[in-house]
PDB file of C-alpha atoms in Angstrom:
ATOM      1  CA  MET A 596       2.490   9.420  -0.709  1.00  0.00           C
ATOM      2  CA  SER A 597       2.106   5.821   0.263  1.00  0.00           C
ATOM      3  CA  ALA A 598       3.855   3.249   2.388  1.00  0.00           C
ATOM      4  CA  THR A 599       4.025  -0.473   1.758  1.00  0.00           C
ATOM      5  CA  PHE A 600       4.580  -2.749   4.743  1.00  0.00           C
ATOM      6  CA  TRP A 601       5.575  -6.417   4.602  1.00  0.00           C
ATOM      7  CA  ALA A 602       4.717  -8.232   7.798  1.00  0.00           C
ATOM      8  CA  ARG A 603       4.505 -11.610   9.494  1.00  0.00           C
ATOM      9  CA  ALA A 604       1.535 -12.943  11.384  1.00  0.00           C
ATOM     10  CA  ALA A 605       0.363 -16.365  12.475  1.00  0.00           C
ATOM     11  CA  PRO A 606      -1.555 -17.902   9.567  1.00  0.00           C
ATOM     12  CA  ALA A 607      -4.574 -18.525  11.810  1.00  0.00           C
ATOM     13  CA  ASP A 608      -4.652 -14.781  12.656  1.00  0.00           C
ATOM     14  CA  LEU A 609      -4.622 -13.546   9.054  1.00  0.00           C
ATOM     15  CA  PRO A 610      -8.401 -13.451   8.434  1.00  0.00           C
ATOM     16  CA  ASP A 611      -9.216 -11.401  11.550  1.00  0.00           C
ATOM     17  CA  LEU A 612      -6.121  -9.246  11.177  1.00  0.00           C
ATOM     18  CA  GLY A 613      -6.858  -8.565   7.519  1.00  0.00           C
ATOM     19  CA  HIS A 614     -10.440  -7.543   8.286  1.00  0.00           C
ATOM     20  CA  ALA A 615      -9.204  -5.160  10.997  1.00  0.00           C
ATOM     21  CA  LEU A 616      -6.529  -3.610   8.767  1.00  0.00           C
ATOM     22  CA  ILE A 617      -8.785  -2.995   5.784  1.00  0.00           C
ATOM     23  CA  ARG A 618     -11.087  -0.953   8.034  1.00  0.00           C
ATOM     24  CA  LEU A 619      -8.350   1.603   8.759  1.00  0.00           C
ATOM     25  CA  PRO A 620      -8.978   4.785   6.745  1.00  0.00           C
ATOM     26  CA  GLU A 621      -5.360   4.884   5.515  1.00  0.00           C
ATOM     27  CA  THR A 622      -5.421   1.363   4.084  1.00  0.00           C
ATOM     28  CA  ARG A 623      -5.337   1.155   0.309  1.00  0.00           C
ATOM     29  CA  ASN A 624      -4.652  -2.559  -0.012  1.00  0.00           C
ATOM     30  CA  CYS A 625      -4.142  -5.476   2.367  1.00  0.00           C
ATOM     31  CA  ALA A 626      -3.548  -9.078   1.360  1.00  0.00           C
ATOM     32  CA  ALA A 627      -2.288 -12.379   2.694  1.00  0.00           C
ATOM     33  CA  ILE A 628       0.606 -13.610   0.570  1.00  0.00           C
ATOM     34  CA  SER A 629       2.796 -16.705   0.510  1.00  0.00           C
ATOM     35  CA  GLY A 630       6.222 -16.848   2.085  1.00  0.00           C
ATOM     36  CA  PRO A 631       7.685 -15.980   5.464  1.00  0.00           C
ATOM     37  CA  ASN A 632       6.386 -12.400   5.200  1.00  0.00           C
ATOM     38  CA  ASN A 633       2.779 -13.423   4.742  1.00  0.00           C
ATOM     39  CA  LEU A 634       0.973 -10.076   4.800  1.00  0.00           C
ATOM     40  CA  ILE A 635       1.306  -6.952   2.675  1.00  0.00           C
ATOM     41  CA  LEU A 636      -0.328  -3.665   3.622  1.00  0.00           C
ATOM     42  CA  GLN A 637      -0.344  -0.494   1.518  1.00  0.00           C
ATOM     43  CA  ALA A 638      -1.432   2.763   3.103  1.00  0.00           C
ATOM     44  CA  ASN A 639      -1.989   6.261   1.740  1.00  0.00           C
ATOM     45  CA  LEU A 640      -0.391   8.769   4.114  1.00  0.00           C
ATOM     46  CA  HIS A 641       0.061  12.543   4.144  1.00  0.00           C
ATOM     47  CA  SER A 642       3.742  12.747   5.093  1.00  0.00           C
ATOM     48  CA  VAL A 643       6.838  10.748   5.958  1.00  0.00           C
ATOM     49  CA  ALA A 644       6.143  11.500   9.641  1.00  0.00           C
ATOM     50  CA  ASP A 645       2.818   9.691   9.258  1.00  0.00           C
ATOM     51  CA  VAL A 646       4.663   6.457   8.428  1.00  0.00           C
ATOM     52  CA  LEU A 647       6.055   6.212  11.971  1.00  0.00           C
ATOM     53  CA  ARG A 648       2.691   7.243  13.471  1.00  0.00           C
ATOM     54  CA  PHE A 649       0.856   4.614  11.407  1.00  0.00           C
ATOM     55  CA  GLU A 650       3.385   1.881  12.175  1.00  0.00           C
ATOM     56  CA  THR A 651       3.264   2.743  15.891  1.00  0.00           C
ATOM     57  CA  HIS A 652      -0.530   2.479  15.785  1.00  0.00           C
ATOM     58  CA  LEU A 653      -0.295  -0.924  14.080  1.00  0.00           C
ATOM     59  CA  ALA A 654       2.168  -2.191  16.714  1.00  0.00           C
ATOM     60  CA  ALA A 655      -0.037  -1.034  19.586  1.00  0.00           C
ATOM     61  CA  ALA A 656      -3.302  -2.325  18.132  1.00  0.00           C
ATOM     62  CA  HIS A 657      -1.864  -5.623  16.837  1.00  0.00           C
ATOM     63  CA  PRO A 658       1.109  -6.707  18.997  1.00  0.00           C
ATOM     64  CA  ASP A 659       1.401 -10.073  17.226  1.00  0.00           C
ATOM     65  CA  LEU A 660       1.934  -8.344  13.863  1.00  0.00           C
ATOM     66  CA  ASP A 661       5.646  -8.207  13.035  1.00  0.00           C
ATOM     67  CA  ILE A 662       6.451  -5.550  10.424  1.00  0.00           C
ATOM     68  CA  VAL A 663       9.669  -6.643   8.763  1.00  0.00           C
ATOM     69  CA  GLU A 664      10.057  -4.152   5.912  1.00  0.00           C
ATOM     70  CA  ARG A 665       8.603  -0.878   4.728  1.00  0.00           C
ATOM     71  CA  VAL A 666       8.928   1.127   1.509  1.00  0.00           C
ATOM     72  CA  ILE A 667       7.831   4.729   1.046  1.00  0.00           C
ATOM     73  CA  THR A 668       6.613   5.987  -2.331  1.00  0.00           C
ATOM     74  CA  MET A 669       6.869   9.762  -2.373  1.00  0.00           C
ATOM     75  CA  ARG A 670       5.222  10.602  -5.679  1.00  0.00           C
ATOM     76  CA  TYR A 671       3.184   8.882  -8.367  1.00  0.00           C
ATOM     77  CA  GLU A 672       3.521   9.717 -12.043  1.00  0.00           C
ATOM     78  CA  LYS A 673       0.436   7.713 -12.858  1.00  0.00           C
ATOM     79  CA  LEU A 674      -2.261   6.246 -10.615  1.00  0.00           C
ATOM     80  CA  LEU A 675      -5.045   3.925 -11.787  1.00  0.00           C
ATOM     81  CA  GLY A 676      -4.869   5.239 -15.351  1.00  0.00           C
ATOM     82  CA  HIS A 677      -4.576   8.938 -14.406  1.00  0.00           C
ATOM     83  CA  LEU A 678      -1.546  11.093 -15.216  1.00  0.00           C
ATOM     84  CA  LEU A 679      -0.775  13.339 -12.250  1.00  0.00           C
ATOM     85  CA  ASP A 680       0.860  16.753 -11.946  1.00  0.00           C
ATOM     86  CA  HIS A 681       3.357  17.594  -9.191  1.00  0.00           C
ATOM     87  CA  HIS A 682       0.456  18.322  -6.792  1.00  0.00           C
ATOM     88  CA  GLY A 683      -1.088  14.888  -7.376  1.00  0.00           C
ATOM     89  CA  ARG A 684      -3.989  16.250  -9.447  1.00  0.00           C
ATOM     90  CA  SER A 685      -5.195  14.402 -12.514  1.00  0.00           C
ATOM     91  CA  ILE A 686      -4.084  16.048 -15.767  1.00  0.00           C
ATOM     92  CA  GLY A 687      -5.044  13.272 -18.155  1.00  0.00           C
ATOM     93  CA  THR A 688      -5.862   9.630 -18.490  1.00  0.00           C
ATOM     94  CA  VAL A 689      -4.272   6.588 -20.051  1.00  0.00           C
ATOM     95  CA  PRO A 690      -7.053   4.130 -20.834  1.00  0.00           C
ATOM     96  CA  PRO A 691      -5.849   0.528 -20.881  1.00  0.00           C
ATOM     97  CA  ASP A 692      -5.939  -1.295 -24.200  1.00  0.00           C
ATOM     98  CA  ILE A 693      -6.513  -4.861 -23.040  1.00  0.00           C
ATOM     99  CA  TRP A 694      -6.218  -6.178 -26.621  1.00  0.00           C
ATOM    100  CA  ALA A 695      -2.821  -4.605 -27.369  1.00  0.00           C
ATOM    101  CA  GLU A 696       0.318  -6.702 -27.581  1.00  0.00           C
ATOM    102  CA  PRO A 697       2.644  -6.172 -24.596  1.00  0.00           C
ATOM    103  CA  CYS A 698       5.510  -3.824 -25.328  1.00  0.00           C
ATOM    104  CA  GLY A 699       8.857  -3.282 -23.678  1.00  0.00           C
ATOM    105  CA  ASP A 700      11.251  -5.734 -22.126  1.00  0.00           C
ATOM    106  CA  LEU A 701       9.487  -8.001 -19.677  1.00  0.00           C
TER     107      LEU A 701
END
């Protein structure tokens, strides 16, 4: 499962904070974004209980980081082009066709 956190930090702190967050083993993605919530952090975690543990660690290690929203994703159907079974194991691939016309309602 994964958790996505939207947070606020002082713009001057974003470079150092981002470098610290990407070094955490749970971090999958971390980026500065525009808007009042100027940082997004995605973490791969083992359980829902780990979300609170991870967020508590972030608060202790980075007291100026204000986490304003979090979203938990329990299960992926597809991840980076891989189809997954209910255990999260790859059972096939979906290679991207970068030359295909977009389909569906966008």
